[in-house]
Coordinates of C-alpha atoms in Angstrom, one line a residue:
Chain A
M25 CA 72.2 78.9 38.1
K26 CA 73.6 82.5 37.3
P27 CA 77.4 82.8 37.7
S28 CA 76.8 85.9 39.8
V29 CA 75.0 83.8 42.5
T30 CA 76.7 83.0 45.8
Y31 CA 75.3 79.6 46.6
L32 CA 75.6 78.9 50.3
D33 CA 72.9 76.0 50.6
H34 CA 75.3 73.1 50.0
A35 CA 73.5 71.0 53.0
A36 CA 70.4 71.3 51.2
T37 CA 72.1 69.8 48.0
S38 CA 75.5 70.2 46.3
P39 CA 76.2 70.7 42.6
L40 CA 76.9 67.2 40.6
L41 CA 80.7 66.7 40.2
P42 CA 81.7 66.3 36.8
V43 CA 83.1 62.9 37.4
A44 CA 79.7 61.8 38.5
R45 CA 78.1 63.2 35.6
T46 CA 80.4 61.6 33.2
A47 CA 79.7 58.2 34.9
M48 CA 76.0 58.6 34.7
L49 CA 76.2 59.5 31.1
E50 CA 78.1 56.6 30.2
V51 CA 75.3 54.4 31.6
L52 CA 72.5 56.5 30.2
D53 CA 74.1 56.6 26.7
G54 CA 75.7 53.3 26.7
T55 CA 75.1 50.6 29.2
F56 CA 71.6 49.7 28.3
G57 CA 70.8 46.7 30.5
N58 CA 68.8 45.6 33.6
A59 CA 71.5 45.1 36.2
S60 CA 69.3 41.9 37.3
S61 CA 69.4 40.4 33.8
L62 CA 71.8 37.5 32.9
H63 CA 72.7 38.6 29.5
S64 CA 75.6 40.4 28.7
P65 CA 74.3 43.9 28.8
G66 CA 72.7 43.2 32.1
H67 CA 76.0 42.0 33.3
A68 CA 77.8 45.0 32.3
A69 CA 75.3 47.0 34.4
Q70 CA 75.8 44.9 37.2
N71 CA 79.6 45.3 37.1
I72 CA 79.0 49.1 37.2
V73 CA 76.9 48.6 40.2
E74 CA 79.3 46.6 42.2
D75 CA 82.1 48.8 41.4
A76 CA 80.2 51.8 42.7
R77 CA 79.3 49.6 45.9
S78 CA 83.1 49.1 46.3
A79 CA 83.8 52.5 46.1
V80 CA 81.0 53.7 48.6
A81 CA 82.0 50.8 51.1
K82 CA 85.7 51.9 50.8
L83 CA 84.6 55.4 51.8
I84 CA 83.2 54.4 55.1
N85 CA 85.5 51.4 55.7
A86 CA 82.7 48.8 55.3
S87 CA 82.7 45.7 53.1
P88 CA 80.8 46.0 49.8
E89 CA 78.3 43.2 50.9
E90 CA 77.3 45.4 53.8
I91 CA 76.2 48.2 51.5
I92 CA 72.5 48.3 50.4
F93 CA 71.6 50.9 47.8
T94 CA 68.4 52.9 48.5
S95 CA 66.5 55.8 47.0
G96 CA 68.4 58.3 49.6
G97 CA 68.7 59.1 53.2
S98 CA 65.0 59.2 54.0
E99 CA 64.6 55.5 52.7
S100 CA 67.6 54.3 54.5
N101 CA 66.2 55.8 57.8
N102 CA 63.0 54.3 57.3
T103 CA 64.4 50.8 56.5
V104 CA 66.1 50.7 60.0
T105 CA 63.0 52.0 61.9
E106 CA 61.0 49.3 60.0
T107 CA 63.5 46.6 61.0
F108 CA 62.7 47.6 64.7
R109 CA 58.9 47.9 64.1
G110 CA 57.1 47.3 67.4
Q111 CA 60.3 47.7 69.5
K112 CA 61.6 50.5 71.6
I113 CA 63.7 53.0 69.8
A114 CA 65.7 55.8 71.4
V115 CA 66.5 58.8 69.4
S116 CA 68.1 62.3 69.8
S117 CA 65.5 65.1 69.7
I118 CA 67.4 66.6 66.8
E119 CA 67.3 63.7 64.4
H120 CA 66.0 64.4 60.8
P121 CA 62.1 64.0 60.4
S122 CA 62.7 60.6 58.4
V123 CA 64.2 59.1 61.7
L124 CA 61.8 61.1 64.2
E125 CA 58.5 60.5 62.5
S126 CA 59.2 57.0 61.3
S127 CA 60.4 56.0 64.9
R128 CA 57.1 57.3 66.2
A129 CA 55.2 55.5 63.4
R130 CA 56.8 52.1 64.1
A131 CA 58.3 51.8 67.5
S132 CA 56.4 50.4 70.4
E133 CA 57.9 53.4 72.4
V134 CA 60.2 56.3 71.3
I135 CA 62.5 57.8 73.8
E136 CA 63.5 61.2 72.6
L137 CA 67.1 62.1 74.2
P138 CA 67.5 65.6 75.0
V139 CA 70.5 67.6 73.8
D140 CA 72.5 70.3 75.4
Q141 CA 73.0 74.1 74.3
F142 CA 75.4 72.7 71.6
G143 CA 73.0 70.0 70.2
R144 CA 75.0 67.1 72.0
V145 CA 73.4 64.1 73.6
D146 CA 74.7 63.5 76.9
M147 CA 76.4 60.2 77.8
G148 CA 74.4 59.8 80.7
E149 CA 71.2 59.8 78.6
I150 CA 72.4 56.9 76.6
S151 CA 73.6 54.9 79.6
H152 CA 70.1 55.6 81.3
A153 CA 68.0 54.8 78.2
S154 CA 70.1 51.6 77.6
Q155 CA 68.7 50.4 81.0
L156 CA 65.2 50.8 79.8
G157 CA 65.3 48.0 77.4
V158 CA 65.9 50.2 74.2
N159 CA 66.3 47.8 71.2
L160 CA 67.8 50.6 68.9
F161 CA 69.5 53.8 69.4
S162 CA 69.3 56.2 66.3
I163 CA 71.8 59.1 66.8
M164 CA 72.9 61.2 63.9
L165 CA 76.6 61.6 63.2
A166 CA 76.2 65.2 62.3
N167 CA 73.1 67.5 62.4
N168 CA 71.8 69.0 59.2
E169 CA 70.7 72.5 60.6
I170 CA 73.5 73.3 63.0
G171 CA 76.3 71.0 62.2
T172 CA 76.9 69.6 65.7
I173 CA 79.0 66.1 65.6
Q174 CA 77.8 63.5 68.0
P175 CA 80.6 61.4 69.8
V176 CA 78.8 58.3 68.4
S177 CA 81.9 56.1 68.9
E178 CA 81.6 57.0 72.7
F179 CA 78.1 56.0 72.7
S180 CA 78.9 52.7 70.9
R181 CA 81.5 51.8 73.5
A182 CA 78.9 52.6 76.3
L183 CA 76.4 50.5 74.6
Q184 CA 78.8 47.5 74.2
A185 CA 79.1 47.6 78.0
S186 CA 75.4 46.9 78.2
D187 CA 74.3 43.4 79.1
K188 CA 71.2 43.6 76.9
P189 CA 71.3 43.2 73.1
V190 CA 71.2 46.8 71.7
Y191 CA 71.9 48.1 68.2
L192 CA 73.1 51.4 67.1
H193 CA 72.1 53.5 63.8
S194 CA 73.6 56.6 62.8
D195 CA 72.4 59.1 60.1
A196 CA 75.7 60.2 58.4
T197 CA 73.9 62.0 55.5
Q198 CA 75.5 65.4 56.2
A199 CA 78.9 64.0 57.5
L200 CA 79.7 62.0 54.5
G201 CA 82.6 63.3 52.7
K202 CA 83.1 66.1 55.2
I203 CA 84.7 64.3 58.1
K204 CA 86.3 60.9 58.0
I205 CA 83.8 58.0 58.6
D206 CA 84.9 54.7 59.7
V207 CA 82.1 52.4 60.5
Q208 CA 84.4 50.1 62.4
A209 CA 85.8 52.8 64.6
L210 CA 82.3 54.4 65.1
G211 CA 81.1 51.1 66.1
V212 CA 77.5 51.5 64.5
D213 CA 75.5 48.6 63.3
Y214 CA 73.7 50.8 60.7
L215 CA 74.7 54.0 58.8
T216 CA 72.7 56.1 56.4
I217 CA 74.4 58.0 53.6
S218 CA 73.2 59.8 50.6
A219 CA 74.9 60.7 47.2
H220 CA 73.8 64.3 46.5
K221 CA 75.3 65.7 49.5
I222 CA 78.7 64.8 48.3
G223 CA 78.3 65.8 44.6
G224 CA 76.6 62.6 43.4
P225 CA 73.0 62.7 42.0
I226 CA 69.7 63.1 43.9
G227 CA 67.7 60.0 44.3
I228 CA 70.2 57.6 45.5
G229 CA 71.7 56.6 48.8
A230 CA 72.7 53.7 50.8
L231 CA 72.4 51.9 54.0
Y232 CA 75.2 50.3 55.7
V233 CA 74.2 47.3 57.5
R234 CA 76.8 45.4 59.7
Q235 CA 76.9 41.6 58.9
G236 CA 74.8 39.6 61.5
V237 CA 72.6 42.3 62.8
P238 CA 68.7 42.3 62.3
F239 CA 67.4 43.3 58.9
K240 CA 63.9 43.7 57.4
P241 CA 63.4 45.1 54.0
L242 CA 61.3 48.2 53.6
I243 CA 60.3 47.3 49.8
I244 CA 59.8 43.7 49.1
G245 CA 58.8 41.9 45.9
G246 CA 62.1 41.6 44.2
H247 CA 65.6 39.9 44.7
Q248 CA 67.7 43.0 44.1
E249 CA 70.2 44.1 46.5
H250 CA 70.2 40.3 47.8
L251 CA 66.6 40.4 48.7
R252 CA 67.1 43.5 50.8
R253 CA 65.5 46.1 48.6
A254 CA 63.2 45.4 45.9
G255 CA 63.0 47.5 42.8
T256 CA 64.9 47.7 39.5
T257 CA 68.4 48.9 40.0
N258 CA 68.9 52.5 39.3
T259 CA 72.3 51.8 37.5
A260 CA 73.1 55.3 36.4
A261 CA 72.4 57.0 39.7
I262 CA 74.5 54.2 41.5
A263 CA 77.2 54.9 39.0
G264 CA 77.0 58.6 39.7
F265 CA 77.2 58.0 43.6
G266 CA 80.1 55.5 43.0
A267 CA 82.0 58.1 41.2
A268 CA 81.4 60.9 43.7
A269 CA 82.4 58.4 46.5
Q270 CA 85.7 57.7 44.7
W271 CA 86.4 61.2 44.1
C272 CA 86.1 62.0 47.8
W273 CA 88.4 59.1 48.4
D274 CA 91.0 60.2 45.7
N275 CA 91.0 63.8 46.7
W276 CA 91.1 63.4 50.4
S277 CA 88.0 65.7 50.4
C278 CA 87.9 65.8 54.3
K279 CA 91.2 67.5 54.3
K280 CA 89.9 70.2 51.7
W281 CA 87.0 70.8 54.1
V282 CA 89.3 72.0 56.8
E283 CA 90.2 75.0 54.6
V284 CA 86.3 75.6 54.1
A285 CA 86.0 75.6 58.0
T286 CA 88.3 78.5 57.9
L287 CA 85.9 80.5 55.7
R288 CA 83.0 79.4 57.8
D289 CA 84.8 80.9 60.9
Q290 CA 85.5 84.1 59.1
L291 CA 81.9 84.5 58.2
K292 CA 80.8 83.8 61.7
S293 CA 83.0 86.4 63.4
R294 CA 82.2 89.0 60.8
I295 CA 78.6 88.7 61.4
L296 CA 79.0 88.6 65.2
Q297 CA 81.1 91.7 65.1
T298 CA 79.2 93.4 62.6
I299 CA 75.6 92.7 63.1
P300 CA 73.8 93.8 66.3
Y301 CA 71.6 91.0 68.2
S302 CA 73.2 88.2 66.0
S303 CA 74.1 84.9 67.7
C304 CA 75.5 81.6 66.5
N305 CA 73.5 78.4 66.9
S306 CA 76.4 76.2 65.7
P307 CA 78.9 74.9 68.2
D308 CA 82.4 76.4 68.1
H309 CA 84.0 73.0 68.4
G310 CA 82.8 69.5 67.2
C311 CA 81.0 71.1 64.1
L312 CA 80.8 70.1 60.5
P313 CA 83.3 72.4 58.6
N314 CA 80.6 73.5 56.2
I315 CA 77.6 74.7 58.4
L316 CA 77.0 77.8 60.0
N317 CA 73.5 78.5 61.7
M318 CA 72.9 82.1 62.8
S319 CA 70.0 83.9 64.6
F320 CA 69.1 87.6 64.1
R321 CA 66.8 88.9 66.8
A322 CA 63.7 90.8 65.5
A323 CA 64.4 89.5 61.9
E324 CA 62.5 86.6 60.6
G325 CA 64.3 83.9 58.9
E326 CA 62.2 83.5 55.7
S327 CA 62.5 87.4 55.0
I328 CA 66.0 87.2 55.6
Q329 CA 66.4 84.2 53.1
L330 CA 64.4 86.0 50.4
Y331 CA 66.0 89.4 50.6
L332 CA 69.4 87.6 50.2
D333 CA 67.9 85.7 47.3
A334 CA 66.9 89.0 45.6
D335 CA 70.6 90.0 46.2
D336 CA 71.6 86.5 44.6
V337 CA 72.9 85.0 48.0
I338 CA 71.2 81.5 48.4
V339 CA 70.8 80.3 52.1
S340 CA 68.1 78.3 53.7
T341 CA 66.0 78.6 56.9
G342 CA 66.9 75.6 59.2
S343 CA 66.5 72.7 56.7
A344 CA 65.0 73.0 53.3
C345 CA 62.9 69.9 54.3
A346 CA 60.9 72.0 56.7
S347 CA 60.2 74.9 54.3
G348 CA 56.4 75.1 53.9
D349 CA 56.3 74.2 57.4
L350 CA 55.4 77.0 60.0
E351 CA 56.6 75.5 63.2
P352 CA 59.9 76.7 64.4
S353 CA 62.9 74.2 63.8
H354 CA 62.8 71.3 66.2
V355 CA 66.6 71.5 66.2
L356 CA 66.7 75.2 67.5
M357 CA 63.8 74.5 69.9
A358 CA 65.7 71.4 71.5
L359 CA 68.8 73.6 71.9
H360 CA 67.2 76.9 73.0
H361 CA 63.7 76.3 73.8
D362 CA 63.1 79.8 72.3
A363 CA 60.8 80.0 69.4
E364 CA 61.7 83.6 68.5
I365 CA 65.4 82.6 68.2
A366 CA 64.4 79.6 66.3
H367 CA 62.1 81.7 64.0
S368 CA 64.9 84.1 63.4
S369 CA 67.5 81.8 62.0
I370 CA 69.4 81.3 58.9
R371 CA 71.7 78.3 57.9
F372 CA 74.7 79.1 55.6
S373 CA 76.4 75.8 54.2
F374 CA 79.5 76.0 52.3
G375 CA 80.8 74.0 49.3
L376 CA 84.3 73.2 48.3
E377 CA 84.2 76.0 45.7
T378 CA 83.1 78.5 48.3
T379 CA 85.8 81.4 48.1
P380 CA 86.6 84.5 50.4
A381 CA 84.8 86.6 47.8
D382 CA 81.7 84.8 48.5
I383 CA 82.1 85.7 52.3
D384 CA 82.6 89.4 51.2
R385 CA 79.6 89.2 49.1
V386 CA 77.4 88.1 51.9
M387 CA 78.8 90.8 54.3
S388 CA 78.0 93.5 51.5
V389 CA 74.3 92.9 51.8
L390 CA 73.4 91.0 55.1
P391 CA 74.1 93.9 57.6
K392 CA 71.7 96.2 55.5
I393 CA 68.9 93.5 55.2
I394 CA 69.1 92.7 59.0
A395 CA 69.1 96.3 59.9
R396 CA 66.0 96.9 57.7
L397 CA 64.1 93.9 59.0
Q398 CA 65.0 94.8 62.7
G399 CA 63.9 98.3 61.9
M400 CA 60.5 97.4 60.7
S401 CA 60.1 94.7 63.2
T402 CA 57.5 94.9 66.0
I403 CA 60.0 93.4 68.3
K404 CA 61.8 96.3 70.1
L405 CA 65.5 95.7 70.6
G406 CA 67.3 97.0 73.5
E407 CA 64.5 96.3 75.8
S408 CA 65.4 92.7 76.2
H409 CA 67.3 91.1 78.9
E410 CA 69.8 90.1 76.4
K411 CA 72.5 92.5 75.5
P412 CA 73.7 93.3 72.0
R413 CA 76.8 91.8 71.0
Chain B
M1367 CA 43.3 76.1 58.8
K1368 CA 41.3 73.8 56.6
N1369 CA 42.4 73.0 53.2
Q1370 CA 39.6 74.9 51.8
G1371 CA 40.9 76.9 48.8
K1372 CA 39.7 76.2 45.5
R1373 CA 41.8 73.9 43.2
S1374 CA 43.8 75.8 41.0
N1375 CA 46.5 75.3 38.3
E1376 CA 48.9 77.5 40.2
P1377 CA 51.9 75.8 41.6
H1378 CA 52.3 75.7 45.5
N1379 CA 48.7 75.7 46.3
F1380 CA 47.9 79.3 45.7
I1381 CA 44.8 80.6 47.2
V1382 CA 43.6 83.4 44.9
A1383 CA 40.2 83.7 46.5
Q1384 CA 38.9 81.8 49.5
N1385 CA 35.6 81.5 51.4
T1386 CA 35.5 84.0 54.2
Q1387 CA 35.7 81.2 56.7
K1388 CA 37.2 82.1 60.0
V1389 CA 40.7 81.2 60.4
N1390 CA 42.6 80.9 63.5
S1391 CA 45.4 83.3 63.3
S1392 CA 46.2 83.2 67.0
C1393 CA 49.1 80.8 66.2
A1394 CA 49.1 79.1 62.9
S1395 CA 49.2 75.5 63.4
N1396 CA 51.4 73.1 61.5
Q1397 CA 49.5 72.5 58.3
S1398 CA 50.3 68.9 57.4
T1399 CA 47.3 68.8 55.2
P1400 CA 48.2 66.8 52.0
S1401 CA 49.2 68.9 49.1
N1402 CA 46.6 69.3 46.5
S1403 CA 48.6 70.9 43.9
S1404 CA 48.4 69.6 40.5
P1405 CA 51.5 68.0 39.0
S1406 CA 52.9 70.2 36.1
T1407 CA 56.0 71.2 34.3
Y1408 CA 55.9 74.7 34.9
S1409 CA 58.2 77.6 34.2
G1410 CA 56.5 79.8 36.7
P1411 CA 57.8 82.7 38.7
S1412 CA 61.1 82.5 40.2
W1413 CA 59.6 82.6 43.7
V1414 CA 57.0 80.6 45.6
Y1415 CA 55.2 83.9 45.8
S1416 CA 53.3 86.0 43.2
E1417 CA 55.1 88.8 41.4
I1418 CA 53.0 91.3 43.3
V1419 CA 53.9 89.8 46.7
K1420 CA 57.6 89.8 45.8
E1421 CA 57.3 93.5 44.8
H1422 CA 55.5 94.5 48.0
F1423 CA 58.1 92.5 50.0
L1424 CA 61.0 94.0 48.4
S1425 CA 59.8 97.5 48.4
P1426 CA 57.3 97.6 51.2
R1427 CA 54.9 100.7 51.3
N1428 CA 54.2 102.8 54.4
F1429 CA 56.2 100.9 56.9
L1430 CA 57.5 102.7 60.1
M1431 CA 61.1 102.3 60.5
G1432 CA 62.6 102.4 64.1
D1433 CA 61.1 104.0 66.9
E1434 CA 57.2 104.5 66.5
S1435 CA 57.1 107.3 69.1
K1436 CA 58.3 109.7 66.4
Y1437 CA 55.1 108.9 64.4
P1438 CA 52.0 110.8 65.8
Y1439 CA 49.2 108.0 65.6
D1440 CA 45.7 108.1 66.9
A1441 CA 45.4 104.5 67.3
E1442 CA 47.3 101.3 67.1
G1443 CA 46.4 97.6 67.0
T1444 CA 48.9 94.5 67.5
V1445 CA 48.2 91.0 66.7
G1446 CA 50.0 87.8 66.5
N1447 CA 53.2 86.7 68.5
P1448 CA 56.9 86.4 67.6
V1449 CA 56.6 82.8 69.3
C1450 CA 54.3 81.9 66.3
G1451 CA 56.5 83.6 63.7
D1452 CA 54.4 86.4 62.9
Q1453 CA 53.6 89.8 64.7
M1454 CA 52.0 92.9 63.1
R1455 CA 51.1 96.4 64.4
M1456 CA 49.1 99.0 62.5
F1457 CA 49.3 102.7 63.5
L1458 CA 46.6 105.0 62.2
Q1459 CA 46.1 108.7 61.7
I1460 CA 42.4 109.2 61.6
A1461 CA 40.7 112.7 60.5
D1462 CA 36.9 113.2 59.8
G1463 CA 36.3 109.5 60.3
R1464 CA 38.8 108.6 57.6
I1465 CA 42.3 106.9 57.6
A1466 CA 44.3 110.0 56.8
D1467 CA 47.5 107.9 57.2
V1468 CA 48.7 104.5 58.0
K1469 CA 52.0 103.0 58.9
W1470 CA 52.9 99.4 60.2
K1471 CA 55.6 97.3 61.8
T1472 CA 55.8 93.6 61.0
Y1473 CA 58.0 90.7 62.3
G1474 CA 57.4 88.0 59.8
C1475 CA 57.8 86.1 56.7
A1476 CA 57.7 87.8 53.2
S1477 CA 54.1 87.4 52.8
A1478 CA 53.4 88.9 56.4
I1479 CA 55.5 92.0 55.2
A1480 CA 53.6 91.9 52.0
S1481 CA 50.2 91.6 53.4
T1482 CA 50.6 94.6 55.6
S1483 CA 52.1 96.7 52.9
A1484 CA 49.3 95.9 50.6
L1485 CA 46.7 96.5 53.3
S1486 CA 48.3 99.9 54.0
E1487 CA 47.8 100.8 50.5
L1488 CA 44.3 99.6 50.4
V1489 CA 42.9 101.4 53.4
K1490 CA 44.5 104.7 53.0
G1491 CA 41.7 107.3 52.6
K1492 CA 38.8 105.0 53.5
T1493 CA 36.4 105.5 56.3
L1494 CA 36.8 103.2 59.3
D1495 CA 33.9 101.1 58.2
E1496 CA 35.0 100.9 54.6
A1497 CA 38.5 99.8 55.7
L1498 CA 37.1 97.2 57.9
Q1499 CA 35.5 95.6 54.8
V1500 CA 39.1 94.9 53.6
G1501 CA 39.3 91.3 54.6
P1502 CA 41.8 88.4 53.9
V1503 CA 40.2 87.8 50.8
E1504 CA 40.6 91.3 49.5
I1505 CA 44.2 91.4 50.6
T1506 CA 45.0 88.0 49.1
K1507 CA 43.2 89.0 45.8
F1508 CA 45.1 92.3 45.7
L1509 CA 48.5 90.4 46.1
G1510 CA 47.6 88.0 43.2
G1511 CA 47.2 85.1 45.5
L1512 CA 49.2 83.6 48.6
P1513 CA 50.4 80.3 49.1
Q1514 CA 48.1 78.2 51.0
H1515 CA 50.0 77.8 54.2
K1516 CA 50.5 81.6 54.1
F1517 CA 46.9 82.6 53.9
H1518 CA 46.9 83.5 57.8
C1519 CA 49.1 86.4 57.0
S1520 CA 46.4 88.1 55.2
V1521 CA 44.1 87.2 58.2
L1522 CA 46.5 88.7 60.6
G1523 CA 46.7 91.9 58.6
H1524 CA 43.0 92.3 58.7
E1525 CA 42.9 91.7 62.4
A1526 CA 45.8 94.1 63.1
L1527 CA 43.8 97.0 61.3
A1528 CA 40.5 95.9 63.1
A1529 CA 42.5 96.0 66.5
A1530 CA 43.6 99.5 65.6
I1531 CA 40.2 100.5 64.6
A1532 CA 38.8 99.1 67.8
N1533 CA 41.5 101.0 69.8
F1534 CA 40.3 104.2 68.2
R1535 CA 36.5 103.7 68.9
N1536 CA 37.4 102.6 72.5
Q1537 CA 39.1 106.0 73.2
R1538 CA 35.7 107.9 72.6

């Protein structure tokens, strides 16, 4: 990527940490062995995998044997819904598609829990659903498009009071490394994480599975991961994941992100003050430190994104997974029930290397882009019930 | 929209030419048809769009900035809906049965903006009947192809022009 580029799409993927790259190269260049083999190169690979498993487990306060390596967040989420195939699953309406669609494909019934204007699931909805014989709740720890953090520990306490056996899964893909995650404190039974959101490589993730809870493998036909996930162990990627997890632990990454949140808030207030008909879709409180989702009335999201791209500012519309999809973001629709607001949205997502100069860079180009798009738009501003900010 | 484009070596399911089958453009549906792009290691354009689309998006021709009441037009046509993510409006000045001048407004993605920009260039100076012959295929060809899931933008452009011409003829 050109050095002049302002990259604000870290929620899509983040740059590989140098320590992760080094760990991977050591495996790729040196440790040639199948981690399942009994011979010494195989055993060396197995040691690397187990060290990485310990580092990942430590980051979320789990035991290493509760960590199953997968190909990423989508596989981890699919593994959980496969475990509850034919049963009743309750999900928030703003889950990642790998939870929403795999639940719809596998559950006997899916209950979609509504969210409020900030993207939060109401405790009353959880309590109500738990009375309907739900077997699994899947509530993401933090949303990928708007950054809303769900009070998952409160949900787990409410579910523990239930007289029926009910399990709780949380997709923590976006939250990992950004906020402190403690699976004991959260009270979850399953937790999805992914390496490339914390500076590890793409193509590796993990599923935390609490000891003693139901589990059914998604991929069978091999004894790897203690018969919980078949397939030749991806030693190099796991080494990169482990190194990135260890880096987050050693560097107190969650504390560093607090400074990023200050930059995020600066961009938010500058946009709201400068750009007419802008609005913020991310909550003021209880939001990941690195995500800012804004809407600009009468300016369509993809056009904003590509005009910014032409000016070397990289952002996304909603989630990258949804690009190529013409439907408005299901997350913003769940919040506002307004397709125009949803179509007119942009997600800025920050990294630890984001600087105040990056914010200045955005503000040097964004107001002109929005003014142009609003000026050429068929949507007339000023005639709406909404007032300009 | 059915997956009807011919298979090409272009990345991202480009449609360069397409049968003139009626495409529902009232609200483009979520096209979850499986991808038919061929796997390739390509070092293609930096965007999903062709260089011509990119150029028309970054430097759109003939768009009407701000209040349209300052532009004396003889006819106008609007299609699409912001709820669907795309809306286009064409304004025509007509003299001696020809399109003397054309302006447009668009709310939509890069290919929507490029399609209306391209169309405005294509029809200026044409008779109304000639202009109506400029269909989605002609717009798409002019643009050097559109990604398959964006073909409806060229359909919308054509329909906006057709609506404007119908508006003019209904005034008679």
